[in-house]
Amino acid sequence: MSAISEVPAPRRDVRDARGDFPILREQVHGRPLVYLDSGASAQKPRQVIDAISRFYETGYSNVHRGVHALSQRATVAYEAARAKVAGLLNARRVEEIVFVRGTTEGLNLVAQSWGRANLGPGDEVVVTEMEHHSGIVPWQLVCEATGATLVAMRLDARGAIAEGEIARCIGPKTKMVSVIHVSNALGTVNPVHEIAAAARAVGALVMVDGAQAVPHMAVDVQALDCDFYVFSGHKLYGPTGIGALWGRYELLATMPPWQGGGDMIERVSFAGTTYAAPPARFEAGTPDIAGAVGLAAAIDYVWSFGYEAIAAYEHELLAYGTEILARVPGLRIIGTAPGKAAILSIHVDGVHPHDLGTILDMDGVAVRVGHHCAQPVMDAFGVSATTRASLAIYNDRSDLDRLAAALEKAIGLLR
Ligand SMILES: *Cc1c(COP(=O)(O)O)cnc(C)c1O
């Protein structure tokens, strides 16, 4: 195993990021692209694209299998990526990082492996009303299978967990609290540390969906005091098909495998099979090797600016966007929790988000319309969908000016 990567000192200005993204030079319907859908997936910088090409051209082979030079080279690159992720999350050990397809797979892994072994009738799994569907449905499936009950903490009008809900929902029956770190529909940043303290007090575990956190803020799983943390590479400027699950080693070591196959065993025979130690136990089959290399390049890329600068830049942009959108008549922002992250969820009375999104697209402005895989959030706000602009380091004020102008025009046409 490689040693955990140390976070290097930042060396670039975040305002130079935009030039690193070749796709931002594309035209859409004859207009320069304004990409405001990074919450669904972020675009890729040249540094990540090149790292993946370079790996396929000079270092590619399967991992953990061969004695030949290329297999060793690929294994070194794959394990170095694991060490990089361990550094990103401040894990205690590199072996605490399990590569998965993404956030969805990580949540399913814990629900199926830990959940099936540890949940039963009378037990409760606590989530929030603002979870992404991938933070709800895996727990529903395991609750159906085990007889456990799913409980949701309610939201207030700003889109934060309502006062008193942590104490109301987390109690002696609670075995697992699974919460979204940053809401993809609202931008709300949840008080994970406070939730973890409430969970600890009743002996429950805490799982965190970090899909919208790692692109925007430094994450330290030891400081958060959670037990599992998961994110997707593709929202962090990395490739699709790769993400990582962090789990406390002592917990991972007690968990049964959830998929069987090559690479996850110690010894196989028809009399019985014994399993490898974590993380290999949870990585059956050939992994997304090039994806891991791309993810490592994405982490290096983010570190080249530093999270402090990224967060400051995005908060400044968010404040600017909030201010200019407030001047668009008839428009309301859903999700106004203090300290929220770079997401602007827009509601316009009497206008369907789908029509709004279509007109914005004609203007070259890419936003998300729909329920954002968070239908319970939409229910909580009494809307069926919103128009979501989500920000990344490559956006600037001109993108938000184009958004505001396109929205004003679209609302004029549609109302
Ligand atoms: C995107 C997202 C997910 C799902 O991630 P996948 O990469 O599709 O597995 C889960 N939670 C949140 C908060 C997300 O934004």
Coordinates of N, CA, C and O and ligand atoms in Angstrom, one line a residue, residues 39-41 101-107 130-135 180-185 209-213 230-235 241-242 343 372-373 388, ligand 1:
G39 N -23.7 20.3 -11.0 CA -24.3 19.5 -9.9 C -24.7 18.1 -10.4 O -24.7 17.1 -9.7
A40 N -25.0 18.0 -11.7 CA -25.3 16.7 -12.3 C -24.0 16.0 -12.7 O -23.9 14.8 -12.5
S41 N -23.1 16.8 -13.3 CA -21.8 16.3 -13.6 C -20.9 17.4 -14.0 O -21.4 18.3 -14.7
R101 N -18.3 2.5 -8.2 CA -18.7 3.2 -9.4 C -19.1 4.7 -9.1 O -18.9 5.5 -10.0
G102 N -19.5 4.9 -7.9 CA -19.9 6.3 -7.6 C -20.7 6.3 -6.3 O -20.8 5.3 -5.6
T103 N -21.3 7.4 -6.0 CA -22.1 7.6 -4.8 C -23.2 6.5 -4.6 O -23.4 5.9 -3.5
T104 N -23.9 6.3 -5.7 CA -25.0 5.4 -5.7 C -24.5 4.0 -5.3 O -25.1 3.3 -4.4
E105 N -23.4 3.5 -5.9 CA -22.9 2.2 -5.6 C -22.4 2.1 -4.1 O -22.6 1.1 -3.4
G106 N -21.8 3.2 -3.7 CA -21.2 3.2 -2.3 C -22.4 3.1 -1.3 O -22.2 2.4 -0.3
L107 N -23.5 3.8 -1.5 CA -24.6 3.7 -0.6 C -25.2 2.3 -0.6 O -25.6 1.8 0.4
M130 N -34.2 15.7 2.6 CA -33.4 16.3 1.4 C -32.5 15.3 0.7 O -31.7 15.7 -0.1
E131 N -32.6 14.0 1.1 CA -31.7 13.0 0.5 C -31.9 13.0 -1.0 O -33.0 13.1 -1.5
H132 N -30.8 12.7 -1.7 CA -30.9 12.3 -3.1 C -31.6 10.9 -3.1 O -31.4 10.1 -2.1
H133 N -32.2 10.5 -4.2 CA -32.9 9.2 -4.2 C -31.9 8.0 -3.9 O -32.3 7.0 -3.3
S134 N -30.6 8.2 -4.2 CA -29.7 7.2 -3.9 C -29.3 7.1 -2.4 O -28.7 6.2 -2.0
G135 N -29.8 8.1 -1.6 CA -29.7 8.0 -0.2 C -31.0 7.6 0.5 O -31.1 7.5 1.7
I180 N -27.1 13.4 3.6 CA -26.5 14.1 2.5 C -25.6 15.2 3.2 O -26.1 15.9 4.1
H181 N -24.4 15.4 2.7 CA -23.5 16.4 3.3 C -24.0 17.8 2.7 O -24.3 18.7 3.5
V182 N -24.1 17.9 1.4 CA -24.6 19.1 0.8 C -25.7 18.7 -0.2 O -25.5 17.8 -1.0
S183 N -26.9 19.3 0.0 CA -28.0 19.0 -0.8 C -27.8 19.4 -2.3 O -27.5 20.5 -2.6
N184 N -28.1 18.4 -3.2 CA -28.0 18.7 -4.6 C -29.1 19.5 -5.1 O -29.0 20.2 -6.2
A185 N -30.2 19.5 -4.4 CA -31.4 20.3 -4.9 C -31.5 21.7 -4.3 O -32.1 22.6 -4.8
D209 N -23.4 11.1 2.4 CA -23.4 11.2 0.9 C -22.7 12.5 0.6 O -23.2 13.6 0.8
G210 N -21.4 12.4 0.2 CA -20.6 13.6 -0.1 C -20.5 14.0 -1.5 O -19.6 14.8 -1.9
A211 N -21.5 13.6 -2.4 CA -21.4 13.8 -3.8 C -21.3 15.3 -4.1 O -20.5 15.7 -5.0
Q212 N -22.0 16.2 -3.4 CA -22.0 17.6 -3.7 C -21.1 18.4 -2.7 O -21.0 19.6 -2.8
A213 N -20.4 17.6 -1.8 CA -19.5 18.3 -0.9 C -18.1 18.4 -1.5 O -17.4 19.4 -1.5
V230 N -19.1 8.8 1.1 CA -19.0 8.4 -0.3 C -19.1 9.6 -1.2 O -19.8 10.5 -0.9
F231 N -18.4 9.5 -2.3 CA -18.6 10.5 -3.4 C -18.3 9.9 -4.7 O -17.9 8.8 -4.9
S232 N -18.7 10.7 -5.8 CA -18.5 10.3 -7.2 C -17.4 11.1 -7.8 O -17.3 12.4 -7.6
G233 N -16.5 10.5 -8.6 CA -15.4 11.2 -9.3 C -15.9 12.2 -10.3 O -15.3 13.3 -10.5
H234 N -17.0 11.9 -11.0 CA -17.4 12.7 -12.1 C -18.0 14.1 -11.7 O -18.1 15.0 -12.5
K235 N -18.3 14.3 -10.4 CA -18.7 15.6 -10.0 C -17.6 16.4 -9.5 O -17.7 17.6 -9.2
G241 N -17.9 6.7 -13.8 CA -17.6 5.2 -13.5 C -16.7 5.0 -12.4 O -16.4 3.8 -12.0
I242 N -16.3 6.0 -11.7 CA -15.4 5.8 -10.5 C -15.9 6.7 -9.4 O -16.2 7.9 -9.6
I343 N -25.5 26.3 -5.3 CA -26.6 25.8 -6.1 C -27.7 26.8 -6.0 O -28.1 27.3 -4.9
H372 N -34.4 16.6 -9.7 CA -33.1 16.5 -9.3 C -32.9 15.2 -8.4 O -32.0 15.2 -7.5
C373 N -33.6 14.1 -8.7 CA -33.5 12.9 -8.0 C -33.7 13.1 -6.5 O -33.1 12.5 -5.6
R388 N -32.5 24.3 -12.0 CA -31.3 24.4 -11.1 C -30.1 24.9 -11.8 O -29.7 24.3 -12.8
Ligands
LIG1 C1 -25.2 12.9 -8.0 C2 -25.6 12.6 -6.7 C3 -25.7 11.3 -6.2 C4 -25.6 10.1 -7.2 O1 -24.3 10.1 -7.7 P1 -24.0 9.1 -8.9 O2 -22.7 9.5 -9.4 O3 -25.1 9.2 -9.9 O4 -23.9 7.7 -8.3 C5 -26.0 11.1 -4.9 N1 -26.1 12.1 -4.1 C6 -26.0 13.4 -4.4 C7 -26.1 14.4 -3.4 C8 -25.7 13.7 -5.7 O5 -25.6 14.9 -6.1

